PDB file of C-alpha atoms in Angstrom:
ATOM      1  CA  MET N 204     -15.084  -7.088  21.481  1.00 93.00           C
ATOM      2  CA  VAL N 205     -15.737  -9.476  19.040  1.00 94.00           C
ATOM      3  CA  ILE N 206     -18.503  -8.679  16.503  1.00 94.00           C
ATOM      4  CA  ASN N 207     -20.200 -11.797  14.127  1.00 95.00           C
ATOM      5  CA  ALA N 208     -20.892  -9.720  11.082  1.00 94.00           C
ATOM      6  CA  ASN N 209     -23.110 -12.449   9.383  1.00 91.00           C
ATOM      7  CA  GLU N 210     -26.131 -10.647   7.792  1.00 83.00           C
ATOM      8  CA  VAL N 211     -24.874  -7.580   9.414  1.00 89.00           C
ATOM      9  CA  ASP N 212     -25.226  -4.669   6.767  1.00 93.00           C
ATOM     10  CA  TYR N 213     -21.994  -2.255   6.100  1.00 94.00           C
ATOM     11  CA  TYR N 214     -23.632   0.386   8.155  1.00 93.00           C
ATOM     12  CA  ASP N 215     -24.858  -1.206  10.892  1.00 94.00           C
ATOM     13  CA  LEU N 216     -21.810  -3.038  11.473  1.00 95.00           C
ATOM     14  CA  ASN N 217     -19.657   0.030  11.149  1.00 94.00           C
ATOM     15  CA  LYS N 218     -21.265   2.173  13.770  1.00 93.00           C
ATOM     16  CA  VAL N 219     -20.525  -0.267  16.174  1.00 94.00           C
ATOM     17  CA  ILE N 220     -17.368  -0.356  15.227  1.00 94.00           C
ATOM     18  CA  ILE N 221     -16.765   2.996  15.954  1.00 92.00           C
ATOM     19  CA  GLY N 222     -19.226   3.818  18.238  1.00 92.00           C
ATOM     20  CA  SER N 223     -17.306   1.066  20.648  1.00 92.00           C
ATOM     21  CA  ASP N 224     -14.714   2.360  23.386  1.00 93.00           C
ATOM     22  CA  ASP N 225     -13.080  -0.941  22.755  1.00 95.00           C
ATOM     23  CA  ALA N 226      -9.563  -0.690  21.877  1.00 95.00           C
ATOM     24  CA  GLU N 227      -9.331  -4.623  20.906  1.00 97.00           C
ATOM     25  CA  ILE N 228     -11.922  -5.693  18.281  1.00 97.00           C
ATOM     26  CA  LYS N 229     -12.687  -9.032  16.380  1.00 97.00           C
ATOM     27  CA  VAL N 230     -15.093  -9.078  13.625  1.00 97.00           C
ATOM     28  CA  ASP N 231     -16.007 -12.387  12.016  1.00 96.00           C
ATOM     29  CA  ASN N 232     -17.215 -13.732   9.260  1.00 96.00           C
ATOM     30  CA  VAL N 233     -17.111 -10.921   6.868  1.00 96.00           C
ATOM     31  CA  MET N 234     -18.995 -11.168   3.605  1.00 94.00           C
ATOM     32  CA  GLY N 235     -18.292  -7.505   1.782  1.00 94.00           C
ATOM     33  CA  GLN N 236     -18.862  -5.376   3.946  1.00 96.00           C
ATOM     34  CA  ARG N 237     -17.227  -2.159   2.970  1.00 96.00           C
ATOM     35  CA  TYR N 238     -15.823   0.879   5.076  1.00 96.00           C
ATOM     36  CA  ILE N 239     -14.839  -1.374   7.812  1.00 97.00           C
ATOM     37  CA  GLY N 240     -12.678   0.676  10.108  1.00 95.00           C
ATOM     38  CA  CYS N 241     -13.458   3.958   7.856  1.00 95.00           C
ATOM     39  CA  GLY N 242     -11.660   6.933  10.560  1.00 94.00           C
ATOM     40  CA  ALA N 243     -10.642   4.650  12.982  1.00 95.00           C
ATOM     41  CA  ALA N 244      -8.321   5.893  16.121  1.00 95.00           C
ATOM     42  CA  ASN N 245      -6.765   4.299  18.486  1.00 94.00           C
ATOM     43  CA  LYS N 246      -8.279   0.857  17.716  1.00 96.00           C
ATOM     44  CA  THR N 247      -6.912  -2.980  16.429  1.00 98.00           C
ATOM     45  CA  ILE N 248      -9.482  -4.201  14.083  1.00 98.00           C
ATOM     46  CA  THR N 249      -8.811  -7.855  13.710  1.00 98.00           C
ATOM     47  CA  VAL N 250     -11.322  -8.704  10.083  1.00 98.00           C
ATOM     48  CA  ASP N 251     -12.023 -12.593   9.415  1.00 97.00           C
ATOM     49  CA  GLY N 252     -13.355 -12.899   5.894  1.00 95.00           C
ATOM     50  CA  ILE N 253     -13.226 -10.477   2.915  1.00 96.00           C
ATOM     51  CA  PRO N 254     -14.122  -6.984   3.597  1.00 97.00           C
ATOM     52  CA  GLY N 255     -15.370  -5.006   0.912  1.00 96.00           C
ATOM     53  CA  ASN N 256     -14.660  -1.770  -0.890  1.00 97.00           C
ATOM     54  CA  ALA N 257     -12.552   1.266   1.277  1.00 97.00           C
ATOM     55  CA  LEU N 258     -11.212  -0.885   3.861  1.00 98.00           C
ATOM     56  CA  GLY N 259     -10.017   1.473   6.510  1.00 97.00           C
ATOM     57  CA  ALA N 260     -10.728   4.490   4.390  1.00 97.00           C
ATOM     58  CA  TYR N 261      -9.301   7.704   6.054  1.00 96.00           C
ATOM     59  CA  LEU N 262      -8.142   5.671   9.026  1.00 97.00           C
ATOM     60  CA  ASP N 263      -6.375   8.157  12.147  1.00 95.00           C
ATOM     61  CA  GLY N 264      -4.228   5.789  13.393  1.00 95.00           C
ATOM     62  CA  SER N 265      -5.633   2.620  13.664  1.00 97.00           C
ATOM     63  CA  THR N 266      -4.357  -1.137  13.072  1.00 98.00           C
ATOM     64  CA  ILE N 267      -6.441  -3.325  10.760  1.00 98.00           C
ATOM     65  CA  ILE N 268      -5.521  -7.159  10.642  1.00 98.00           C
ATOM     66  CA  VAL N 269      -7.570  -9.161   7.552  1.00 98.00           C
ATOM     67  CA  HIS N 270      -6.842 -12.666   7.754  1.00 97.00           C
ATOM     68  CA  GLY N 271      -7.841 -13.473   3.987  1.00 96.00           C
ATOM     69  CA  ASN N 272      -8.417 -10.995   0.657  1.00 97.00           C
ATOM     70  CA  ALA N 273      -9.080  -7.321   0.953  1.00 97.00           C
ATOM     71  CA  GLN N 274     -11.403  -5.832  -2.367  1.00 97.00           C
ATOM     72  CA  ASP N 275     -10.441  -2.533  -3.728  1.00 97.00           C
ATOM     73  CA  ALA N 276      -9.309   1.154  -2.616  1.00 97.00           C
ATOM     74  CA  ILE N 277      -8.094  -0.320   0.857  1.00 98.00           C
ATOM     75  CA  GLY N 278      -6.612   2.484   2.908  1.00 97.00           C
ATOM     76  CA  ASP N 279      -8.551   5.253   0.531  1.00 97.00           C
ATOM     77  CA  THR N 280      -6.840   8.735   1.757  1.00 96.00           C
ATOM     78  CA  MET N 281      -5.596   7.170   4.806  1.00 97.00           C
ATOM     79  CA  ASN N 282      -3.691   9.667   7.465  1.00 96.00           C
ATOM     80  CA  ASP N 283      -2.258   7.069   9.702  1.00 96.00           C
ATOM     81  CA  GLY N 284      -1.901   3.536  11.093  1.00 97.00           C
ATOM     82  CA  GLU N 285      -1.587   0.130   9.547  1.00 98.00           C
ATOM     83  CA  ILE N 286      -3.297  -2.091   7.605  1.00 98.00           C
ATOM     84  CA  ILE N 287      -2.188  -5.077   7.360  1.00 98.00           C
ATOM     85  CA  VAL N 288      -3.769  -7.778   4.776  1.00 98.00           C
ATOM     86  CA  HIS N 289      -2.537 -11.716   4.961  1.00 98.00           C
ATOM     87  CA  GLY N 290      -3.795 -12.134   1.278  1.00 98.00           C
ATOM     88  CA  ASN N 291      -4.718 -10.576  -1.875  1.00 98.00           C
ATOM     89  CA  CYS N 292      -6.244  -6.956  -2.402  1.00 97.00           C
ATOM     90  CA  GLY N 293      -7.638  -5.717  -5.512  1.00 97.00           C
ATOM     91  CA  ASP N 294      -7.517  -2.237  -7.669  1.00 98.00           C
ATOM     92  CA  THR N 295      -6.482   1.252  -5.733  1.00 97.00           C
ATOM     93  CA  THR N 296      -4.732   0.041  -3.048  1.00 98.00           C
ATOM     94  CA  GLY N 297      -3.495   3.341  -1.365  1.00 97.00           C
ATOM     95  CA  TYR N 298      -5.739   5.900  -3.123  1.00 97.00           C
ATOM     96  CA  ALA N 299      -4.479   9.515  -2.261  1.00 96.00           C
ATOM     97  CA  MET N 300      -3.294   8.161   0.858  1.00 97.00           C
ATOM     98  CA  ARG N 301      -1.350  10.201   3.223  1.00 96.00           C
ATOM     99  CA  SER N 302       0.384   8.551   5.839  1.00 97.00           C
ATOM    100  CA  GLY N 303       0.565   5.007   7.413  1.00 97.00           C
ATOM    101  CA  LYS N 304       1.775   1.676   6.077  1.00 98.00           C
ATOM    102  CA  ILE N 305      -0.400  -0.523   4.095  1.00 98.00           C
ATOM    103  CA  TYR N 306       1.000  -4.912   4.204  1.00 98.00           C
ATOM    104  CA  VAL N 307      -0.096  -6.656   1.597  1.00 98.00           C
ATOM    105  CA  LYS N 308       1.167 -10.284   1.791  1.00 98.00           C
ATOM    106  CA  GLY N 309      -0.023 -11.562  -1.219  1.00 98.00           C
ATOM    107  CA  ASN N 310      -0.713  -9.735  -4.728  1.00 98.00           C
ATOM    108  CA  ALA N 311      -2.552  -6.677  -5.350  1.00 98.00           C
ATOM    109  CA  GLY N 312      -4.561  -4.858  -9.067  1.00 98.00           C
ATOM    110  CA  TYR N 313      -4.161  -1.991 -11.229  1.00 98.00           C
ATOM    111  CA  ARG N 314      -3.564   1.479  -9.908  1.00 97.00           C
ATOM    112  CA  VAL N 315      -1.855   0.710  -6.524  1.00 98.00           C
ATOM    113  CA  GLY N 316      -0.447   3.976  -4.515  1.00 97.00           C
ATOM    114  CA  ILE N 317      -2.557   6.612  -7.304  1.00 97.00           C
ATOM    115  CA  HIS N 318      -2.595   9.881  -5.705  1.00 95.00           C
ATOM    116  CA  MET N 319      -0.117   8.816  -2.594  1.00 96.00           C
ATOM    117  CA  LYS N 320       1.612  12.292  -1.335  1.00 95.00           C
ATOM    118  CA  GLU N 321       3.431  13.374   1.693  1.00 92.00           C
ATOM    119  CA  TYR N 322       4.011  16.358   3.747  1.00 90.00           C
ATOM    120  CA  LYS N 323       6.587  16.949   6.401  1.00 88.00           C
ATOM    121  CA  GLU N 324       6.663  13.969   8.741  1.00 89.00           C
ATOM    122  CA  LEU N 325       3.379  12.589   7.160  1.00 92.00           C
ATOM    123  CA  TYR N 326       4.709   9.354   4.999  1.00 93.00           C
ATOM    124  CA  PRO N 327       2.853   6.920   3.281  1.00 97.00           C
ATOM    125  CA  LYS N 328       4.324   3.212   2.844  1.00 98.00           C
ATOM    126  CA  ILE N 329       2.867   0.499   0.612  1.00 98.00           C
ATOM    127  CA  ILE N 330       4.499  -2.698   0.807  1.00 98.00           C
ATOM    128  CA  ILE N 331       3.175  -5.527  -1.427  1.00 98.00           C
ATOM    129  CA  GLY N 332       4.602  -9.098  -1.631  1.00 98.00           C
ATOM    130  CA  GLY N 333       3.105 -10.686  -4.556  1.00 98.00           C
ATOM    131  CA  LYS N 334       3.443  -8.484  -8.167  1.00 98.00           C
ATOM    132  CA  VAL N 335       0.416  -5.571  -9.190  1.00 98.00           C
ATOM    133  CA  GLY N 336      -1.289  -5.123 -12.411  1.00 97.00           C
ATOM    134  CA  ASP N 337      -1.213  -1.493 -14.228  1.00 97.00           C
ATOM    135  CA  PHE N 338      -0.467   1.890 -13.199  1.00 96.00           C
ATOM    136  CA  LEU N 339       1.795   1.019 -10.207  1.00 97.00           C
ATOM    137  CA  GLY N 340       2.392   4.505  -8.302  1.00 97.00           C
ATOM    138  CA  GLU N 341       0.707   6.542 -11.045  1.00 95.00           C
ATOM    139  CA  TYR N 342      -0.008  10.301 -10.006  1.00 94.00           C
ATOM    140  CA  GLN N 343       2.495   9.516  -7.302  1.00 95.00           C
ATOM    141  CA  ALA N 344       3.539  12.500  -5.369  1.00 94.00           C
ATOM    142  CA  GLY N 345       5.352  11.071  -2.447  1.00 95.00           C
ATOM    143  CA  GLY N 346       5.803   8.710   0.024  1.00 97.00           C
ATOM    144  CA  ILE N 347       7.246   4.766  -1.112  1.00 98.00           C
ATOM    145  CA  ILE N 348       5.991   1.751  -2.656  1.00 98.00           C
ATOM    146  CA  VAL N 349       7.925  -1.144  -2.648  1.00 98.00           C
ATOM    147  CA  VAL N 350       6.847  -4.277  -5.057  1.00 98.00           C
ATOM    148  CA  LEU N 351       8.648  -7.376  -3.807  1.00 98.00           C
ATOM    149  CA  GLY N 352       7.747  -9.908  -5.982  1.00 98.00           C
ATOM    150  CA  ILE N 353       7.892 -13.495  -3.733  1.00 98.00           C
ATOM    151  CA  GLY N 354       7.115 -16.529  -6.250  1.00 96.00           C
ATOM    152  CA  TYR N 355       7.522 -14.004  -9.288  1.00 96.00           C
ATOM    153  CA  GLU N 356      10.896 -14.247  -9.725  1.00 93.00           C
ATOM    154  CA  SER N 357      11.313 -14.988 -13.258  1.00 92.00           C
ATOM    155  CA  THR N 358       9.199 -12.140 -14.356  1.00 94.00           C
ATOM    156  CA  VAL N 359       9.162  -8.446 -13.950  1.00 97.00           C
ATOM    157  CA  PRO N 360       6.325  -8.154 -10.772  1.00 98.00           C
ATOM    158  CA  VAL N 361       4.800  -4.570 -12.207  1.00 97.00           C
ATOM    159  CA  GLY N 362       2.326  -4.107 -15.315  1.00 96.00           C
ATOM    160  CA  ALA N 363       2.399  -1.624 -18.015  1.00 95.00           C
ATOM    161  CA  PHE N 364       2.429   2.265 -17.510  1.00 94.00           C
ATOM    162  CA  CYS N 365       4.284   1.926 -14.316  1.00 96.00           C
ATOM    163  CA  GLY N 366       5.056   5.739 -12.779  1.00 94.00           C
ATOM    164  CA  THR N 367       3.149   7.296 -15.017  1.00 93.00           C
ATOM    165  CA  GLY N 368       2.336  10.986 -14.102  1.00 91.00           C
ATOM    166  CA  MET N 369       4.617  10.017 -10.890  1.00 93.00           C
ATOM    167  CA  HIS N 370       6.254  13.418  -9.506  1.00 90.00           C
ATOM    168  CA  GLY N 371       7.636  12.371  -6.190  1.00 93.00           C
ATOM    169  CA  GLY N 372       8.544   9.439  -3.583  1.00 95.00           C
ATOM    170  CA  TYR N 373      10.301   6.391  -4.658  1.00 97.00           C
ATOM    171  CA  ILE N 374       9.195   2.807  -6.229  1.00 98.00           C
ATOM    172  CA  PHE N 375      11.301   0.080  -5.450  1.00 98.00           C
ATOM    173  CA  ILE N 376      10.769  -2.780  -7.195  1.00 98.00           C
ATOM    174  CA  ARG N 377      12.622  -6.368  -6.361  1.00 98.00           C
ATOM    175  CA  SER N 378      13.598  -8.099  -9.690  1.00 97.00           C
ATOM    176  CA  ASP N 379      16.535  -9.102 -11.764  1.00 95.00           C
ATOM    177  CA  GLN N 380      15.058  -6.897 -14.695  1.00 94.00           C
ATOM    178  CA  PRO N 381      13.959  -3.195 -14.782  1.00 94.00           C
ATOM    179  CA  PRO N 382      10.638  -2.250 -15.591  1.00 94.00           C
ATOM    180  CA  GLN N 383       9.980  -1.989 -19.452  1.00 90.00           C
ATOM    181  CA  GLY N 384       8.032   0.981 -20.812  1.00 90.00           C
ATOM    182  CA  LEU N 385       8.490   3.461 -18.545  1.00 92.00           C
ATOM    183  CA  PRO N 386       7.427   6.919 -19.454  1.00 89.00           C
ATOM    184  CA  ILE N 387      10.273   9.622 -19.981  1.00 87.00           C
ATOM    185  CA  GLN N 388       8.823  11.041 -16.504  1.00 87.00           C
ATOM    186  CA  VAL N 389      10.099   8.505 -14.465  1.00 93.00           C
ATOM    187  CA  CYS N 390      14.101   7.274 -14.004  1.00 94.00           C
ATOM    188  CA  CYS N 391      15.007   3.727 -13.591  1.00 96.00           C
ATOM    189  CA  GLU N 392      18.478   2.702 -11.716  1.00 96.00           C
ATOM    190  CA  THR N 393      19.617  -0.323  -9.607  1.00 97.00           C
ATOM    191  CA  ALA N 394      18.961   0.135  -6.047  1.00 97.00           C
ATOM    192  CA  THR N 395      22.800   0.488  -3.970  1.00 97.00           C
ATOM    193  CA  ASP N 396      22.967  -0.783  -0.987  1.00 96.00           C
ATOM    194  CA  GLU N 397      22.204   2.918   0.633  1.00 97.00           C
ATOM    195  CA  ASP N 398      19.253   2.873  -1.192  1.00 97.00           C
ATOM    196  CA  LYS N 399      18.030  -0.545   0.136  1.00 97.00           C
ATOM    197  CA  GLU N 400      18.504   0.944   3.376  1.00 97.00           C
ATOM    198  CA  ILE N 401      15.482   3.430   2.493  1.00 96.00           C
ATOM    199  CA  ILE N 402      12.962   0.482   2.608  1.00 97.00           C
ATOM    200  CA  LYS N 403      14.751  -1.670   4.557  1.00 97.00           C
ATOM    201  CA  GLU N 404      12.796  -1.094   7.904  1.00 97.00           C
ATOM    202  CA  TYR N 405       9.394  -1.439   5.970  1.00 98.00           C
ATOM    203  CA  VAL N 406      10.813  -4.536   3.996  1.00 98.00           C
ATOM    204  CA  GLU N 407      11.940  -6.339   7.687  1.00 98.00           C
ATOM    205  CA  GLU N 408       8.049  -5.430   9.170  1.00 98.00           C
ATOM    206  CA  PHE N 409       6.698  -6.735   6.198  1.00 98.00           C
ATOM    207  CA  CYS N 410       8.601 -10.441   6.874  1.00 98.00           C
ATOM    208  CA  ASP N 411       8.224  -9.817  10.603  1.00 98.00           C
ATOM    209  CA  ASN N 412       4.284  -9.698   9.903  1.00 97.00           C
ATOM    210  CA  PHE N 413       4.421 -12.882   7.214  1.00 98.00           C
ATOM    211  CA  GLY N 414       6.941 -15.038   7.824  1.00 96.00           C
ATOM    212  CA  TYR N 415       9.634 -13.902   5.322  1.00 97.00           C
ATOM    213  CA  ASN N 416      13.228 -13.650   5.532  1.00 97.00           C
ATOM    214  CA  ALA N 417      14.516  -9.927   5.233  1.00 97.00           C
ATOM    215  CA  LYS N 418      17.764 -10.134   4.780  1.00 96.00           C
ATOM    216  CA  GLU N 419      17.589 -12.678   1.649  1.00 96.00           C
ATOM    217  CA  LEU N 420      14.947  -9.752   0.142  1.00 97.00           C
ATOM    218  CA  LEU N 421      17.315  -7.382   0.852  1.00 97.00           C
ATOM    219  CA  GLN N 422      20.189  -9.477  -0.827  1.00 97.00           C
ATOM    220  CA  SER N 423      17.767  -9.772  -3.818  1.00 97.00           C
ATOM    221  CA  ARG N 424      18.422  -6.734  -6.846  1.00 97.00           C
ATOM    222  CA  PHE N 425      16.248  -4.010  -6.369  1.00 98.00           C
ATOM    223  CA  TYR N 426      15.325  -1.098  -9.443  1.00 98.00           C
ATOM    224  CA  LYS N 427      14.279   2.548  -7.704  1.00 98.00           C
ATOM    225  CA  LEU N 428      12.494   4.396  -9.397  1.00 97.00           C
ATOM    226  CA  THR N 429      12.063   8.149  -9.037  1.00 96.00           C
ATOM    227  CA  PRO N 430      10.585  11.296 -10.657  1.00 93.00           C
ATOM    228  CA  ASN N 431      13.126  12.656 -13.287  1.00 86.00           C
ATOM    229  CA  THR N 432      13.662  16.438 -12.480  1.00 71.00           C
ATOM    230  CA  ALA N 433      14.506  17.232 -16.285  1.00 67.00           C
ATOM    231  CA  SER N 434      10.977  16.666 -16.953  1.00 58.00           C
ATOM    232  CA  PRO N 435       9.349  17.070 -14.050  1.00 57.00           C
ATOM    233  CA  TYR N 436       5.465  16.067 -13.900  1.00 55.00           C
ATOM    234  CA  LYS N 437       4.956  18.615 -11.438  1.00 53.00           C
ATOM    235  CA  GLN N 438       4.944  21.501 -13.173  1.00 54.00           C
ATOM    236  CA  LEU N 439       1.427  20.366 -14.461  1.00 54.00           C
ATOM    237  CA  TYR N 440       0.537  20.739 -10.531  1.00 50.00           C
ATOM    238  CA  THR N 441       1.855  24.209  -9.801  1.00 43.00           C
ATOM    239  CA  GLU N 442       0.999  27.222 -10.953  1.00 45.00           C
ATOM    240  CA  ASN N 443       4.295  28.158 -11.444  1.00 39.00           C
TER     241      ASN N 443
END
């Protein structure tokens, strides 16, 4: 199915997408329509244009491919599936994400991965190709965030307050320098080859999507951020 989104309201557009029996859906001329693919399962949705906020919110196993930039809150509370953005995206990418994968070729805004969480086999992953804004991994409770910093090799590709409130999961940052001003609740160390095995699969998939060389990227220095168990934020989220 091919849908021309020109002058179509977001509600009507998503009603057609979710109601379609087609497994392959292409949406052309997108310009700011929100919630595209919200809750969708077992579909591949290709978007040409710039989708609005909450692309793929509550996504439940579908793949969404965006040939353009995306706005805020992509993958909000997504359960499973993939979102692949051939451009940049806005703030709160992967907000409260439960599982699945988000790949962004370019940059992302503030609060990437805020409130990400994991449970048993449900394990979210966010891979950003460029740089990100402040509060990366804020209150992160699980999953993996990777910032590759492609094109920003002379700087640290993350903003201020990285890992604030982090109490689970991993953050990997490709950089020759560690991020500065980390909270005491976050540990930062140079990633070993063994550490890099944790992210190898996802970096390779990123490169397959966007045409980069995974071997070259993985040979670079990465810093691994984890919660400091000596001063755990998780005490704030439990009764005992």
